[in-house]
Coordinates of C-alpha atoms in Angstrom, one line a residue:
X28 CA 64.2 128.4 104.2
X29 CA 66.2 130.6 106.3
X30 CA 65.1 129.0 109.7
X31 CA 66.1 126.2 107.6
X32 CA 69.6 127.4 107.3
X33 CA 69.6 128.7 110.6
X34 CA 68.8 125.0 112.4
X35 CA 71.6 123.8 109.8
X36 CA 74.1 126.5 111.3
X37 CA 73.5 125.6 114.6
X38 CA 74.0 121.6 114.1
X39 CA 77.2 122.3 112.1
X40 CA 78.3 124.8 115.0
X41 CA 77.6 122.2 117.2
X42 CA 79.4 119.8 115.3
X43 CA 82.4 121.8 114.9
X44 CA 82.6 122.5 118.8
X45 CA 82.7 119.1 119.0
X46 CA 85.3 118.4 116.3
X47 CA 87.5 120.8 117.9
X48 CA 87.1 119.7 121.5
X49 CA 87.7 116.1 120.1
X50 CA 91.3 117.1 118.2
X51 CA 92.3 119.9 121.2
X52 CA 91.8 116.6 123.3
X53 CA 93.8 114.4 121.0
X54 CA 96.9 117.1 121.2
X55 CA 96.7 117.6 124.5
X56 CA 97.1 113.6 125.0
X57 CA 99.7 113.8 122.3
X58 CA 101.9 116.4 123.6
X59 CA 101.5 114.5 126.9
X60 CA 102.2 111.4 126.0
X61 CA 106.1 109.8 125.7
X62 CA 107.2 109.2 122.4
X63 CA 107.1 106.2 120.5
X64 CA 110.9 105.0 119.5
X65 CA 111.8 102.6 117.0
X66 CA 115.6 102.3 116.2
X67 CA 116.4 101.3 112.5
X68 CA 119.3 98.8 112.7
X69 CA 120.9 98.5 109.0
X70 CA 123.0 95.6 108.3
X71 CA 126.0 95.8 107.0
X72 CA 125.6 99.6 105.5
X73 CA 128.2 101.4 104.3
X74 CA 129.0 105.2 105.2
X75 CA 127.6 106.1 101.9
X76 CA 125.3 103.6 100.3
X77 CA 122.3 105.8 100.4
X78 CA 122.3 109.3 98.5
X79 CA 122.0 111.3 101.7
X80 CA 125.2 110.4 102.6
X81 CA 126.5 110.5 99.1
X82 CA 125.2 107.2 97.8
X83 CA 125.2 107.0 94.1
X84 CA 124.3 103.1 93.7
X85 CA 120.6 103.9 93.1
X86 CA 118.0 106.6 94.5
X87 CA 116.8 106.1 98.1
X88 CA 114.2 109.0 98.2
X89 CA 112.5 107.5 101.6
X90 CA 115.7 107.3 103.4
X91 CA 116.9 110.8 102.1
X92 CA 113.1 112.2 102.9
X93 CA 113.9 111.0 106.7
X94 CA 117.3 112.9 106.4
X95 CA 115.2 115.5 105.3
X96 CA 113.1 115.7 108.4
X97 CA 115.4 115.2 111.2
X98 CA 119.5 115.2 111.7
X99 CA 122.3 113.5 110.6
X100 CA 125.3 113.0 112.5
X101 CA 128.6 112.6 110.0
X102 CA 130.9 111.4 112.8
X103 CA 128.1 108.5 114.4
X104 CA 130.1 105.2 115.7
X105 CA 129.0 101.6 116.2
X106 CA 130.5 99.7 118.8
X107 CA 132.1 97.6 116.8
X108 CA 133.1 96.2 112.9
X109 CA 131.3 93.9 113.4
X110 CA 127.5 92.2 113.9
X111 CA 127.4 90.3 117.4
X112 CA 129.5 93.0 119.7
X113 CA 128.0 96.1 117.9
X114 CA 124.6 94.7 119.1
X115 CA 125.6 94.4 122.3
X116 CA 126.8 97.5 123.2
X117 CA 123.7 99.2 121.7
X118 CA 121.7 97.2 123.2
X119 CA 123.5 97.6 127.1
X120 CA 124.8 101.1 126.4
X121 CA 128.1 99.2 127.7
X122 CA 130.9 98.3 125.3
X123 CA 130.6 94.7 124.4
X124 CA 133.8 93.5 125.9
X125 CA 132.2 93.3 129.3
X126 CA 129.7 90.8 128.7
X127 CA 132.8 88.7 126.5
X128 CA 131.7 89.7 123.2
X129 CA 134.7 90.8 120.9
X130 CA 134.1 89.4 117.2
X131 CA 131.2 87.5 115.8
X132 CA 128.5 84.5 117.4
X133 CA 129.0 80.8 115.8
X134 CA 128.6 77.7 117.1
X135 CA 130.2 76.7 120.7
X136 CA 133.4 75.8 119.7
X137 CA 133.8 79.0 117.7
X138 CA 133.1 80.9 120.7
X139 CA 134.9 79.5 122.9
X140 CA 138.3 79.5 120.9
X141 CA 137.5 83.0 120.5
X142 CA 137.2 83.7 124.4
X143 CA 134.0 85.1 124.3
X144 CA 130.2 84.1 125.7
X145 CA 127.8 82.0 123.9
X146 CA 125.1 84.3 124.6
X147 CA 124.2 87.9 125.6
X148 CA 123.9 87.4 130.0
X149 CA 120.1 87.4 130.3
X150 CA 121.0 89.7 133.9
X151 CA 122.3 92.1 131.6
X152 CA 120.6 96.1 131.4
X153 CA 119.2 96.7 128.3
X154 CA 117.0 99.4 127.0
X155 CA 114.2 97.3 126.3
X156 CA 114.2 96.1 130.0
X157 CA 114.1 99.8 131.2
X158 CA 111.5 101.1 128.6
X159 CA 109.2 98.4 129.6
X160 CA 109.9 99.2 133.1
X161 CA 108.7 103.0 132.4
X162 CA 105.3 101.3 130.5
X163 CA 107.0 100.8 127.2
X164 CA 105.2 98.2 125.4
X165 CA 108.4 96.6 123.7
X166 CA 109.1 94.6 120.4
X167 CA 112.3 92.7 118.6
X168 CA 111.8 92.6 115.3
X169 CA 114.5 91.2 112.5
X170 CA 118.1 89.6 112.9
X171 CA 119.6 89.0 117.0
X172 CA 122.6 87.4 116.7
X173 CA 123.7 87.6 120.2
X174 CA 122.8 84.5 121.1
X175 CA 120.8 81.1 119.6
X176 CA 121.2 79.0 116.1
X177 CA 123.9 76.5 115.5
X178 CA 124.4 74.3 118.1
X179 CA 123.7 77.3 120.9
X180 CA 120.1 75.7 122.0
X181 CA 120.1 77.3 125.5
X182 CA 120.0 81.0 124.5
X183 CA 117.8 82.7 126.6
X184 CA 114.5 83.9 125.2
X185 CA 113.6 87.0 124.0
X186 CA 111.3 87.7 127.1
X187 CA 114.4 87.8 129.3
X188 CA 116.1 90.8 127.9
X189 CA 112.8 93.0 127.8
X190 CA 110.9 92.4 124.7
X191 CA 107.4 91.5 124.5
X192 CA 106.9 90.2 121.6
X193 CA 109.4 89.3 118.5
X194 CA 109.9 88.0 115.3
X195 CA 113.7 87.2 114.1
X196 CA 116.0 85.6 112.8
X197 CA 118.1 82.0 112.0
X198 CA 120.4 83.4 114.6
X199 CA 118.5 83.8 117.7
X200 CA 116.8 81.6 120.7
X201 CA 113.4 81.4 118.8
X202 CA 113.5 81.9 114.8
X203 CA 110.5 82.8 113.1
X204 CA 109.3 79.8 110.8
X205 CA 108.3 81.8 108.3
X206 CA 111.6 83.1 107.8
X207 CA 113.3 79.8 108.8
X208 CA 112.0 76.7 106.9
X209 CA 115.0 75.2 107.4
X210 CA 118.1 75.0 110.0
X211 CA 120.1 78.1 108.2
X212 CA 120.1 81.6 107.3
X213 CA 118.0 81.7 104.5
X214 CA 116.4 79.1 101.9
X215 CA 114.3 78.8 99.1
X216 CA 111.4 77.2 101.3
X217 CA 111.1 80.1 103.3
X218 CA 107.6 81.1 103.4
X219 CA 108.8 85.2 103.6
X220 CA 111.0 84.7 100.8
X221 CA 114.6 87.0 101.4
X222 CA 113.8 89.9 99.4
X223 CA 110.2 90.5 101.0
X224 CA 112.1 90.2 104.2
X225 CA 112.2 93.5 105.4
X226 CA 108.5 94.1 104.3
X227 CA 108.0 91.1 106.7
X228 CA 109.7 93.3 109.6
X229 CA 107.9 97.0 108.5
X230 CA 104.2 95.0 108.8
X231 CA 105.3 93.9 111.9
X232 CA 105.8 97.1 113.2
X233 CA 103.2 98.8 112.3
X234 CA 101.4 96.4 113.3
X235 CA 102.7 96.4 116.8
X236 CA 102.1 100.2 116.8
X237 CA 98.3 99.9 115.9
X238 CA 97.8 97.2 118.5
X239 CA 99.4 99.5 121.3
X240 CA 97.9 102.8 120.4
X241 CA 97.3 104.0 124.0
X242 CA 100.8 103.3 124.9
X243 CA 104.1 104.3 123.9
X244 CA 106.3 101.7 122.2
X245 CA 109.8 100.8 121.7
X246 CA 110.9 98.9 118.7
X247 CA 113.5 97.3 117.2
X248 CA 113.7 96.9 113.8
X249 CA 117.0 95.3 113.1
X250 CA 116.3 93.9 109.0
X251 CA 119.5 91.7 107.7
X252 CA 119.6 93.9 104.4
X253 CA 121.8 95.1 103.3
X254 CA 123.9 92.2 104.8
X255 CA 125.1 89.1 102.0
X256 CA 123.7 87.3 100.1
X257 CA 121.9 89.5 98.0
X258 CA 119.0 88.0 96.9
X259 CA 116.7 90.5 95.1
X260 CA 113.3 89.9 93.3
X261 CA 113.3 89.1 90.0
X262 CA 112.6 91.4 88.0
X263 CA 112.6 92.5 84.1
X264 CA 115.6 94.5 83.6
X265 CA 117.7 91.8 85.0
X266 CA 116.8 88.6 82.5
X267 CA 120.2 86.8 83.3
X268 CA 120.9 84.2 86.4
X269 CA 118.7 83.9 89.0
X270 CA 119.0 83.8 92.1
X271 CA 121.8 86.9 90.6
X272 CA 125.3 86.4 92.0
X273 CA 125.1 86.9 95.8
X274 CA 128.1 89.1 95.6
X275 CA 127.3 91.2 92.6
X276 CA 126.7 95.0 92.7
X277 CA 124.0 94.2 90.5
X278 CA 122.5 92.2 93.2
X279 CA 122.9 95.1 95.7
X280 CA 121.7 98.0 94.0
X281 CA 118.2 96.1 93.5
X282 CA 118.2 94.8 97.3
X283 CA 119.2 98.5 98.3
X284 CA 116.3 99.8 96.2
X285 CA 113.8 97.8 98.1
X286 CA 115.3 98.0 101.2
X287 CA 114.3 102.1 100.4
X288 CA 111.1 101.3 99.9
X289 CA 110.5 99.6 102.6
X290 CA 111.4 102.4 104.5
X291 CA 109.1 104.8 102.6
X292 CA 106.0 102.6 103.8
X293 CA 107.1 102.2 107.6
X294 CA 106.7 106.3 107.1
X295 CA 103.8 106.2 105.1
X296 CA 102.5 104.2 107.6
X297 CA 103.6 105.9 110.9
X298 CA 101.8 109.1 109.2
X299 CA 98.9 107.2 108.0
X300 CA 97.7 106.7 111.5
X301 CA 98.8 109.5 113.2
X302 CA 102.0 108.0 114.7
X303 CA 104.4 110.0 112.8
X304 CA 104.5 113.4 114.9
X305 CA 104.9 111.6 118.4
X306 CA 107.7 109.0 116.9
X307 CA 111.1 109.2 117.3
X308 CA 112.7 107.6 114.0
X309 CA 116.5 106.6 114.6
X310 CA 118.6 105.0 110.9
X311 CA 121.5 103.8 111.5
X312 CA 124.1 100.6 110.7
X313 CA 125.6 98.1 112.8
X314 CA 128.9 98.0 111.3
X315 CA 130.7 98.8 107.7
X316 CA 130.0 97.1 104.8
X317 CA 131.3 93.7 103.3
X318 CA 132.2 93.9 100.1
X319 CA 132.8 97.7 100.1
X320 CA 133.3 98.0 95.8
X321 CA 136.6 99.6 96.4
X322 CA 135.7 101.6 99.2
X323 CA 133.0 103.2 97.6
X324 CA 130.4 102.1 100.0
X325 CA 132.3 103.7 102.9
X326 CA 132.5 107.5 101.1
X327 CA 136.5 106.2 100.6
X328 CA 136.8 105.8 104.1
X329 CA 140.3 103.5 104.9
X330 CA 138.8 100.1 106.2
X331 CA 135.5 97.9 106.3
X332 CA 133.2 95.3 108.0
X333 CA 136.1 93.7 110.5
X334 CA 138.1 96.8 110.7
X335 CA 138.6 99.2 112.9
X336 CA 139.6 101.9 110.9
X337 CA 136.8 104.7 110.0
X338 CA 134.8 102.8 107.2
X339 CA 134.4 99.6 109.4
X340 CA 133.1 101.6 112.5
X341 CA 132.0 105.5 111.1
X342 CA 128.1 104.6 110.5
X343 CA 125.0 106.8 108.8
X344 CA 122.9 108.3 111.1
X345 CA 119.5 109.9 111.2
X346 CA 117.2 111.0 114.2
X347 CA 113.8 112.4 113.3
X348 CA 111.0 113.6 115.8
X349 CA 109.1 116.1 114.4
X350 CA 108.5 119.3 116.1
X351 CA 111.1 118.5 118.6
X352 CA 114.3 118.0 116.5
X353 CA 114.7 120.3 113.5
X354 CA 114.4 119.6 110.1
X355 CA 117.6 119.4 107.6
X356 CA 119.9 119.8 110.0
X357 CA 123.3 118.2 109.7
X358 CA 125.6 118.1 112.5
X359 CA 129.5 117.2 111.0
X360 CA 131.6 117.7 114.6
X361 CA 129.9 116.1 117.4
X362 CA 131.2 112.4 118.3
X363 CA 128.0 109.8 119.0
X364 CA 129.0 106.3 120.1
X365 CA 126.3 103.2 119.7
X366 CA 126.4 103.1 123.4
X367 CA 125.1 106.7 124.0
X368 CA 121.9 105.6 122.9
X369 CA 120.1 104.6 125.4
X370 CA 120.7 106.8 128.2
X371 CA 120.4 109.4 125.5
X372 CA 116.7 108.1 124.4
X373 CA 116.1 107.7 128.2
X374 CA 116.2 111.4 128.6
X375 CA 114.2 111.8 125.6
X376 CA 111.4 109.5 126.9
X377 CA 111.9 111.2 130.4
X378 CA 113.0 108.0 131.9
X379 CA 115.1 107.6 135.0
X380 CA 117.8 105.3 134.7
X381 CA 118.4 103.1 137.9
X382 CA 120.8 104.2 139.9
X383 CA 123.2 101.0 140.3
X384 CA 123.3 101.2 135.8
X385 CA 126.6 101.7 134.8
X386 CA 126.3 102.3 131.3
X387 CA 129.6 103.7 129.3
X388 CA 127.8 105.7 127.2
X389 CA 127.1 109.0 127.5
X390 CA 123.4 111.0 127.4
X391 CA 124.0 113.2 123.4
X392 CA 120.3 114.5 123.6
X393 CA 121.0 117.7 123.3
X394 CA 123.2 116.6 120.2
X395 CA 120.0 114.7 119.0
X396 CA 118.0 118.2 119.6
X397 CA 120.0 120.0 117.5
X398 CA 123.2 121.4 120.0
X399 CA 126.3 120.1 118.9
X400 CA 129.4 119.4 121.5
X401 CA 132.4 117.7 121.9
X402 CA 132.3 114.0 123.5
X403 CA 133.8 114.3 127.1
X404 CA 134.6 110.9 127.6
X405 CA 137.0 108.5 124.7
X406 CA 135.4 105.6 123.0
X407 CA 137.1 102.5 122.9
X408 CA 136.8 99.6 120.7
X409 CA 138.4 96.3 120.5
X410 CA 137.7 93.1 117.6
X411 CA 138.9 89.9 118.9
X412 CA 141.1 88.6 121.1
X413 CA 142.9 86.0 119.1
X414 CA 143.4 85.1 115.7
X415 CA 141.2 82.2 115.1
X416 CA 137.8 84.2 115.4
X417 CA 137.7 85.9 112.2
X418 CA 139.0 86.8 108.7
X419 CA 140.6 90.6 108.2
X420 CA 139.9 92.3 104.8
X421 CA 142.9 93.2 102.7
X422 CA 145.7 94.4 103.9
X423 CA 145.5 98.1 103.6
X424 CA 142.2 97.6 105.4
X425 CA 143.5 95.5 107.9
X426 CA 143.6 97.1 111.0
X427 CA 145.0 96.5 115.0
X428 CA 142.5 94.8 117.4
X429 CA 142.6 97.5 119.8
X430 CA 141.3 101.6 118.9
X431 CA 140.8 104.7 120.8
X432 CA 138.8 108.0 119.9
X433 CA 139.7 110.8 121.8
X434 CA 138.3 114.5 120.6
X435 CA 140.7 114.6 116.9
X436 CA 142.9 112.1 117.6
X437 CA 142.1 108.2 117.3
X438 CA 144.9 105.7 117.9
X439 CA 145.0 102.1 117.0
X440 CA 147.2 99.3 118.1
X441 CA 147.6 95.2 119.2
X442 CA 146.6 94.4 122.5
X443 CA 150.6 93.4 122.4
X444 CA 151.4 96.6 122.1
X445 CA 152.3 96.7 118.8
X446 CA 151.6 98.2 115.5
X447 CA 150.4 101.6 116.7
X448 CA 149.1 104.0 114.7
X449 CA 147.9 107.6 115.4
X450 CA 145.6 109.7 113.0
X451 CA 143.6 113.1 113.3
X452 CA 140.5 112.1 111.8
X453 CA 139.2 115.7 111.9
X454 CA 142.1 116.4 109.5
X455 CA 142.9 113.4 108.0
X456 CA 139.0 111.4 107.9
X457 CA 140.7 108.3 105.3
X458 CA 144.0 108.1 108.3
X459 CA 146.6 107.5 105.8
X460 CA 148.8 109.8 107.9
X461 CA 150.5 107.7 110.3
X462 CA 151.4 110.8 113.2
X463 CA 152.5 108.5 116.0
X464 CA 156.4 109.4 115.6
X465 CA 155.6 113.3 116.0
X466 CA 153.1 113.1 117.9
X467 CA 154.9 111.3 120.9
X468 CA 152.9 112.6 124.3
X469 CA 149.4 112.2 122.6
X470 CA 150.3 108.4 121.3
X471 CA 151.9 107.4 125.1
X472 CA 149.0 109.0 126.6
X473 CA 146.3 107.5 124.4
X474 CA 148.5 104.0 124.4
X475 CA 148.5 104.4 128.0
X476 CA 144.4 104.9 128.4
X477 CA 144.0 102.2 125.6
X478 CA 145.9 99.3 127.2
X479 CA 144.3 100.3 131.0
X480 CA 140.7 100.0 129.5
X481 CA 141.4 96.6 127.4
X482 CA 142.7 94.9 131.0
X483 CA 139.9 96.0 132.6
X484 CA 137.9 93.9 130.5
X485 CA 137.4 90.6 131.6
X486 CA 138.3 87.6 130.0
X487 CA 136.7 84.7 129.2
X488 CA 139.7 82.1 128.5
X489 CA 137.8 78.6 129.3
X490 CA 134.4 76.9 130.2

């Protein structure tokens, strides 16, 4: 018996070794190895829909456990109010004006009264291109809408902006059928109906993941919840109309709810395989939301979706990487732009940028890693250059085309010059106090900077 025992402690000795050699192995590739990155694009969220942020429309546990994990910046900014532009500048780390984008994509004769492009310049940097450049394997997955649907058939492909594979969208150059059964942005014959959409996208992902486990990945996953129409499952505790009224609060709480637990299995599936510790997780929003319930979606934030004023372009944000960024932690002073993204993931990733990119964001990693600072350089922002390319929300929320952040002070105004308004949003977060009469050398100044950078953008008046 006990040379029995004895041969049976030397095999599970043995085995251990092994074991151990095996995982010490595994870390050591781990820790070596760049970080997967997938960049959570919410459509259409508010400031505060989800309870991390103050939400009180229903619980979002999986959201508010990623909060719980990583940072959260309370002064983030998209690049715009609105979808098209605000992709493009995080996409390009460049503000969207440069490649002609200033309000949303339509058909052709939208864009062209609007003065703006058809379709994101396929010679234009992205982050995708330079991740896959470094090794990157790189996806697309959910809505585009820089480019494709309508009448725009000669979008450029996917392929040409750096993604490997995709899966998106009605508005994009190649629309996934099973989302697209017909030529619009949703329909009933839809194989992926709309609610299970953003399951559609998770599976994708984590899909893509498993398929490239011996190589770091970069992801998009841009759903189009929480964006209009609403259409949620039916389900018991709502026995009235169906499909519920697009519009309805009713309608969003339930498509909010899901959208939640979607999230909760993209992490339960990231940790599932192992991916979780070596994955940096960024949630985010592309723009304010439309309708904001009073401004309730937007913490009471002045402004919404096509505004430029704080609840049409202050965003949620969470970054989580664990064991590199700490957990909890909540950042309220340091100013992140959309654009600072991706030379701020670059240095994450330990990528080199080219040297002929000139990006207008600016590299926040340390931010991301838990050092707050001050933004050295102002953020500009500009929605449409005319009147015919969009609808403004009601009149309080109605805000100039043309805004400028600049440390505490942010000053909007017309490209006409008129209308300008000066706030200190450290101060005065909802800017309902108008300081440009008694603050005159910070408004001439900032009016100054503001009108230089708009003329320096080119303009697209004819094609």
């Amino acid at each position: 018996m006990s040379r029995y025992i004895t041969c049976s402690a030397i095999l599970a000795i043995g085995l251990l070794t092994v074991g151990l050699s095996a995982a010490a192995q595994s870390k050591r590739n781990h820790a070596g190895r760049q970080p997967n990155i997938i960049v959570i694009l919410t459509d259409d969220m508010g400031f505060s829909d989800v309870g991390t942020f103050g939400g009180k429309f229903v619980p979002t546990p999986n959201i508010d456990r990623l909060a719980e994990n990583g940072l959260k910046l309370n002064q983030y900014y998209s690049a715009a109010p609105i979808c098209s532009p605000s992709r493009v500048g995080m996409l390009t780390g460049m503000y969207p004006g440069r490649w002609n984008f200033s309000t949303y994509l339509d058909n052709k004769k939208h864009n062209r009264e609007a003065e703006q492009a058809d379709f994101l310049d396929p010679g234009a940097p992205t982050i995708a291109k330079f991740f896959k450049n470094a090794g990157y394997a790189t996806a697309h997955f959910g809505k585009w809408h820089m480019g494709g649907g309508r009448d725009v058939k000669n979008a450029p492909g996917f392929e040409q902006y750096g993604f490997d594979v995709h899966a998106s969208t009605y508005e994009s150059p190649d629309p996934d059928p099973a989302i697209t059964a017909t030529d619009w942005i949703w329909s009933d014959k839809d194989s992926i109906k709309r609610w299970d959409r953003t399951k559609y996208f998770v599976d994708k992902t984590l899909g893509f993941l498993s398929k490239h486990k011996d190589q770091p990945c970069f992801i998009n996953l841009w759903p189009d919840d929480v964006h209009t129409p609403w259409v949620p499952r039916n389900q018991s505790e709502y026995t009235g109309q169906f499909p519920m009224n697009p519009q309805e609060e009713a309608a969003f709480k339930l498509v909010l709810k899901e959208y939640d637990i979607q999230i909760g299995r993209l992490l339960d599936g990231l940790k599932q395989s192992g991916a979780d510790k070596n994955t940096i997780i960024i949630f985010t929003s592309d723009n304010g939301p439309l309708p904001s319930f009073r401004g309730s979606r937007a913490e009471g934030l002045r402004g919404s979706k096509l505004s430029l004023y704080e609840g049409g372009t202050r965003m949620p944000f969470i970054i989580s990487w664990p064991g590199h960024i700490g957990k909890g932690k909540i950042d309220e002073n340091s100013v992140v732009n959309a654009l600072d993204l991706l030379p701020s993931l670059a240095k994450m990733a330990g990528i080199s940028l080219p040297g002929g990119y000139k990006g207008d964001g600016v590299d926040r990693s340390q931010v991301f890693n838990g050092t707050p600072s001050a933004r050295g350089k102002e953020i500009f922002w500009e929605y449409g250059r005319n009147d015919i390319a969009f609808k403004f929300p009601r009149p309080i929320d109605k805000s100039p085309n043309l805004a400028v952040r600049s440390g505490q002070w942010k000053l909007l105004m017309n490209s006409n010059g008129s209308d300008i308004q000066l706030y200190n949003v450290f101060k005065d977060k909802k800017e309902s106090l108008n300081l440009a009469e008694q603050e005159p050398k910070v408004t001439t100044e900032l009016k100054e900077k503001l009108l230089a950078w708009w003329k320096s953008l080119p303009k697209l008046t004819s094609r």
